XYZ file of C-alpha atoms in Angstrom:
360
model
C -5.152 -67.911 -31.914
C -4.196 -65.019 -34.204
C -0.717 -66.476 -34.628
C -2.172 -69.862 -35.620
C -4.445 -68.197 -38.175
C -1.428 -66.325 -39.568
C 0.451 -69.583 -40.077
C -2.529 -71.238 -41.820
C -3.039 -68.236 -44.095
C 0.596 -68.206 -45.192
C 0.485 -71.940 -45.868
C -2.725 -71.574 -47.836
C -1.498 -68.682 -49.993
C 1.731 -70.400 -50.922
C 0.507 -73.950 -51.452
C -2.678 -73.066 -53.316
C -0.560 -71.875 -56.246
C 0.833 -75.338 -56.831
C -0.776 -78.712 -57.428
C -0.346 -81.675 -55.091
C 1.902 -84.599 -55.987
C 0.756 -88.176 -55.994
C 1.772 -90.244 -52.957
C 3.442 -93.286 -54.481
C 5.509 -93.929 -51.350
C 2.432 -95.366 -49.618
C 2.159 -97.921 -52.399
C 5.742 -98.882 -53.100
C 6.728 -100.244 -49.674
C 5.243 -102.720 -47.245
C 4.408 -101.768 -43.670
C 7.432 -102.854 -41.571
C 7.171 -101.720 -37.924
C 10.307 -102.342 -35.845
C 11.228 -101.949 -32.191
C 12.439 -98.675 -30.726
C 15.730 -100.365 -29.780
C 16.375 -101.344 -33.402
C 15.635 -97.805 -34.626
C 17.744 -96.180 -31.897
C 20.713 -98.349 -32.928
C 20.603 -96.925 -36.441
C 18.273 -99.672 -37.739
C 21.041 -102.184 -37.110
C 21.139 -105.376 -35.080
C 19.615 -108.141 -37.159
C 22.221 -110.502 -35.693
C 21.210 -109.561 -32.114
C 17.546 -108.785 -32.773
C 15.155 -108.748 -29.842
C 12.207 -111.113 -29.599
C 9.805 -108.306 -30.512
C 11.688 -107.828 -33.795
C 11.033 -111.387 -34.958
C 8.293 -110.327 -37.336
C 10.005 -107.603 -39.378
C 13.750 -107.693 -38.630
C 14.842 -111.312 -38.246
C 12.325 -114.176 -37.925
C 14.979 -116.463 -36.411
C 15.554 -114.171 -33.426
C 12.877 -114.915 -30.844
C 13.992 -118.281 -29.422
C 11.972 -120.634 -27.225
C 9.537 -120.185 -24.368
C 6.397 -118.106 -23.854
C 5.893 -114.359 -23.637
C 3.122 -111.858 -24.291
C 3.511 -108.202 -25.290
C 0.187 -106.378 -25.299
C -0.565 -103.600 -25.685
C 2.294 -101.687 -27.263
C 1.653 -98.083 -28.269
C 3.998 -95.661 -30.008
C 3.457 -92.003 -30.870
C 5.883 -90.271 -33.223
C 6.184 -86.717 -34.552
C 8.506 -85.613 -37.351
C 10.361 -82.405 -38.200
C 10.764 -81.007 -34.719
C 13.301 -78.449 -35.909
C 10.793 -76.907 -38.289
C 8.023 -77.053 -35.712
C 10.230 -75.022 -33.375
C 11.088 -72.674 -36.259
C 7.392 -72.176 -37.005
C 6.661 -71.411 -33.364
C 9.494 -68.874 -33.202
C 8.329 -67.282 -36.432
C 4.807 -66.941 -35.098
C 6.040 -65.390 -31.866
C 8.327 -62.979 -33.700
C 5.834 -62.479 -36.552
C 8.675 -63.325 -38.919
C 7.096 -64.164 -42.302
C 10.386 -65.375 -43.805
C 10.895 -67.802 -40.956
C 7.356 -69.072 -41.368
C 7.875 -69.609 -45.087
C 11.127 -71.466 -44.428
C 9.266 -73.793 -42.084
C 7.162 -75.029 -45.014
C 9.791 -77.756 -45.383
C 7.843 -79.561 -42.693
C 5.557 -80.770 -45.498
C 8.283 -81.816 -47.952
C 9.577 -85.308 -48.594
C 7.740 -88.601 -48.233
C 7.199 -89.425 -44.584
C 4.776 -89.423 -41.701
C 4.294 -86.032 -40.106
C 2.647 -87.677 -37.090
C 1.693 -91.288 -36.447
C 0.183 -93.540 -33.787
C 1.125 -97.206 -33.874
C -0.292 -100.113 -31.876
C 0.757 -103.751 -31.741
C 0.415 -106.964 -29.791
C 2.584 -110.098 -29.850
C 2.500 -113.619 -28.454
C 5.332 -116.192 -28.546
C 4.799 -119.897 -27.827
C 7.686 -122.359 -28.241
C 8.930 -121.404 -31.674
C 5.679 -119.941 -33.016
C 4.775 -116.267 -32.897
C 1.787 -114.142 -33.839
C 2.094 -110.387 -34.282
C -0.631 -107.825 -35.070
C 0.354 -104.257 -35.955
C -1.503 -101.135 -37.084
C -0.495 -97.530 -37.770
C -2.437 -94.380 -38.636
C -1.418 -90.763 -39.009
C -0.799 -87.846 -41.344
C 1.454 -88.480 -44.342
C 3.092 -85.681 -46.335
C 4.650 -85.835 -49.777
C 6.126 -83.489 -52.368
C 8.105 -80.261 -52.260
C 7.321 -77.884 -49.426
C 5.478 -75.435 -51.673
C 3.528 -78.120 -53.545
C 2.983 -80.599 -50.743
C 0.037 -82.853 -50.163
C -1.332 -84.628 -47.112
C -3.043 -88.000 -46.878
C -4.512 -90.015 -44.015
C -3.260 -93.600 -44.257
C -4.093 -96.720 -42.280
C -1.634 -99.604 -42.431
C -2.029 -102.999 -40.798
C -0.207 -106.324 -40.799
C -0.903 -109.740 -39.298
C 2.237 -111.858 -39.054
C 2.614 -115.556 -38.309
C 6.044 -117.154 -38.024
C 8.143 -120.005 -36.697
C 11.784 -120.503 -35.814
C 13.942 -123.390 -34.657
C 17.384 -123.519 -33.073
C 20.104 -126.167 -33.585
C 22.655 -126.488 -30.804
C 26.271 -127.444 -31.512
C 29.341 -127.948 -29.359
C 31.412 -125.166 -27.805
C 28.567 -122.609 -27.588
C 27.834 -122.594 -31.309
C 24.214 -122.648 -32.489
C 22.156 -121.909 -35.574
C 18.632 -120.487 -35.588
C 16.479 -120.378 -38.698
C 13.037 -118.917 -39.116
C 10.394 -117.632 -41.466
C 7.373 -115.378 -41.217
C 4.408 -114.570 -43.430
C 2.631 -111.212 -43.393
C -0.849 -110.310 -44.504
C -0.557 -106.596 -45.292
C -3.424 -104.152 -45.714
C -3.341 -100.436 -46.325
C -5.862 -97.758 -47.127
C -5.307 -94.059 -47.625
C -7.274 -91.059 -48.731
C -6.536 -89.259 -51.976
C -3.707 -86.744 -51.381
C -4.976 -83.213 -50.805
C -3.142 -79.877 -51.034
C -1.960 -78.577 -47.696
C -3.973 -75.436 -48.299
C -7.264 -77.298 -48.698
C -6.610 -80.184 -46.329
C -8.858 -79.065 -43.475
C -11.746 -78.164 -45.776
C -11.478 -81.445 -47.698
C -11.614 -83.686 -44.661
C -14.444 -81.897 -42.923
C -16.574 -83.370 -45.701
C -16.967 -87.052 -44.764
C -18.189 -88.046 -48.209
C -14.979 -86.671 -49.703
C -13.025 -88.766 -47.226
C -14.835 -92.028 -48.002
C -15.163 -91.564 -51.771
C -11.468 -90.845 -52.095
C -10.287 -94.016 -50.363
C -7.585 -96.113 -52.022
C -6.960 -99.547 -50.534
C -4.738 -102.516 -51.238
C -3.498 -105.780 -49.752
C -0.916 -108.470 -50.345
C 1.034 -111.294 -48.707
C 4.771 -111.145 -48.098
C 7.395 -113.416 -46.558
C 10.674 -112.938 -44.669
C 13.392 -115.508 -44.016
C 16.243 -115.362 -41.550
C 19.187 -117.335 -40.211
C 21.384 -116.427 -37.239
C 24.646 -118.160 -36.330
C 25.643 -117.693 -32.691
C 29.305 -117.953 -31.674
C 31.228 -117.896 -28.374
C 31.926 -114.666 -26.460
C 28.652 -113.089 -27.575
C 29.342 -112.792 -31.306
C 26.735 -113.620 -33.943
C 26.074 -113.147 -37.625
C 22.804 -113.122 -39.543
C 21.461 -113.291 -43.078
C 17.910 -112.160 -43.799
C 15.729 -111.935 -46.893
C 12.980 -109.332 -46.617
C 9.825 -108.727 -48.641
C 9.484 -111.834 -50.749
C 6.167 -110.299 -51.669
C 3.257 -110.792 -53.977
C 2.109 -107.680 -55.825
C -0.051 -105.287 -53.842
C -3.466 -105.080 -55.486
C -4.903 -101.568 -55.163
C -8.401 -100.280 -55.803
C -9.724 -96.743 -56.038
C -13.165 -96.658 -54.372
C -14.246 -93.647 -56.437
C -13.357 -94.827 -59.952
C -13.130 -98.588 -59.215
C -9.775 -98.542 -60.979
C -7.538 -101.559 -60.223
C -3.739 -101.756 -60.434
C -0.820 -103.752 -59.036
C 2.425 -102.541 -57.460
C 5.483 -104.805 -57.265
C 7.459 -104.766 -54.015
C 11.239 -105.238 -54.336
C 12.860 -107.772 -52.006
C 16.180 -107.193 -50.260
C 18.969 -109.251 -48.703
C 20.692 -108.017 -45.541
C 23.791 -109.207 -43.685
C 24.640 -108.410 -40.080
C 27.453 -108.922 -37.594
C 26.640 -108.436 -33.929
C 27.999 -108.618 -30.411
C 26.009 -108.917 -27.188
C 27.483 -109.929 -23.866
C 26.788 -109.514 -20.176
C 29.523 -108.072 -18.007
C 28.302 -108.006 -14.417
C 25.223 -105.769 -14.222
C 25.923 -104.363 -17.694
C 24.833 -105.758 -21.035
C 26.911 -104.406 -23.902
C 25.804 -104.722 -27.533
C 26.839 -103.565 -30.982
C 26.026 -104.389 -34.594
C 26.932 -103.600 -38.192
C 24.296 -104.243 -40.883
C 24.714 -104.116 -44.645
C 21.215 -103.683 -46.071
C 19.899 -104.428 -49.548
C 23.289 -105.837 -50.564
C 22.309 -106.700 -54.142
C 21.177 -103.152 -54.842
C 24.553 -101.495 -54.258
C 25.145 -100.112 -57.739
C 28.275 -98.673 -59.276
C 28.733 -95.090 -58.168
C 26.252 -95.342 -55.305
C 27.216 -94.424 -51.765
C 28.029 -97.470 -49.647
C 27.209 -95.477 -46.540
C 23.564 -95.407 -47.617
C 23.468 -99.218 -47.240
C 25.509 -99.378 -44.021
C 23.833 -99.157 -40.617
C 25.593 -99.585 -37.314
C 25.005 -98.889 -33.659
C 25.331 -100.068 -30.091
C 23.919 -99.836 -26.615
C 24.492 -100.373 -22.916
C 21.900 -101.721 -20.477
C 22.052 -101.706 -16.690
C 20.319 -104.790 -15.220
C 18.167 -104.654 -18.384
C 16.144 -101.909 -16.662
C 17.883 -98.825 -18.017
C 19.280 -98.679 -21.532
C 21.124 -96.118 -23.625
C 21.482 -96.639 -27.382
C 22.874 -94.868 -30.420
C 23.740 -95.471 -34.054
C 23.949 -94.277 -37.641
C 21.586 -95.182 -40.475
C 22.788 -94.136 -43.901
C 24.993 -91.534 -42.237
C 22.191 -90.059 -40.086
C 22.312 -90.345 -36.269
C 19.813 -91.930 -33.896
C 19.539 -92.166 -30.110
C 17.342 -93.920 -27.583
C 16.675 -94.224 -23.847
C 14.821 -97.126 -22.203
C 13.266 -97.461 -18.749
C 11.884 -100.838 -17.686
C 10.010 -101.460 -14.429
C 8.371 -104.790 -13.638
C 5.861 -105.372 -16.500
C 6.095 -101.849 -17.905
C 8.574 -100.430 -20.419
C 8.985 -96.906 -21.761
C 11.286 -95.969 -24.648
C 12.103 -92.494 -25.964
C 13.957 -92.359 -29.291
C 15.180 -89.690 -31.691
C 16.473 -90.223 -35.207
C 17.092 -88.445 -38.493
C 16.237 -90.072 -41.809
C 16.251 -89.147 -45.484
C 12.798 -88.573 -46.994
C 13.871 -87.911 -50.585
C 15.563 -90.041 -53.230
C 18.949 -88.431 -52.593
C 21.128 -88.638 -49.491
C 21.482 -85.264 -47.787
C 18.751 -83.578 -49.832
C 15.858 -83.554 -47.364
C 16.585 -85.181 -43.983
C 13.924 -85.050 -41.276
C 14.236 -85.586 -37.564
C 11.727 -87.727 -35.719
C 10.955 -88.267 -32.058
C 8.837 -91.130 -30.747
C 7.580 -92.372 -27.401
C 6.786 -96.067 -26.957
C 5.075 -97.646 -23.959
C 4.097 -101.268 -23.485
C 3.185 -104.028 -21.071
C 4.789 -107.459 -21.320
C 4.383 -110.772 -19.517
């Protein structure tokens, strides 16, 4: 207990000197939950996307037939390295190590999040409901702020497949999303606990917004397990925000992006082997920018579709995943590193997540 108090005191003394930054990241992007397999493969695989990725990765991916995935729960925690560093500093009573661990609050990302979803697929149509809540941090480590956001999306889509000769086929699809988000006014790390004990402060400081967005996708399947895909993401109307305290209204425009993918997925005896290369946001590759930032690739191996091992690179940062599937139950453990600042290599954070779900 004394060690925990020591950590809180150090955080309070350092962060109280600086003001909190405004969390624009919660406004400038739509809520796009994706499967653990997609994340573990370096956020690549639009050309071989799984059925559960129809809503936010490639709406032409889910195919025909009926299936139900409910519930699906995922818990994720970020910055494990700094959490370990903080624990070691507390044990050793090393103030410098504790101060270094303040980077846990820097960048724009979730510190911890719980996500829930449910999906149903019926002969070309699919309905997907997703929600996420957690603790969101933003700013430099010594001037960081924390907010409590709630994000939700209801997605309705349809896809159709055209069969050709010699194992060629084309699938096209589209999906619409109703997006809603609400988050509390960002609060300094040092005063976070005190601010949110007061319920009136929590409710009065609520900022909420909603909009409608659309995704389009086309996948061309070729012999020997090869496929290629083209997707357009976030054809979105402006998000209309409102501050419940001041009744201020404002709109935020969401940029759309075009992605191209080349994939391979084939079954060799009891093994299923897969790989993909995705070029994301292709029309935003500017002169002098790093191509690696827009290039994601990865692969995986599955044994009887019950045990899977995956890995990849997203923007140069690694990711890994392990799947265990038994009857109607699936468990997925994934680990990845992602950039939380505007510059590659400036402030990467590691993230570990555990997903469990039932499917029928």
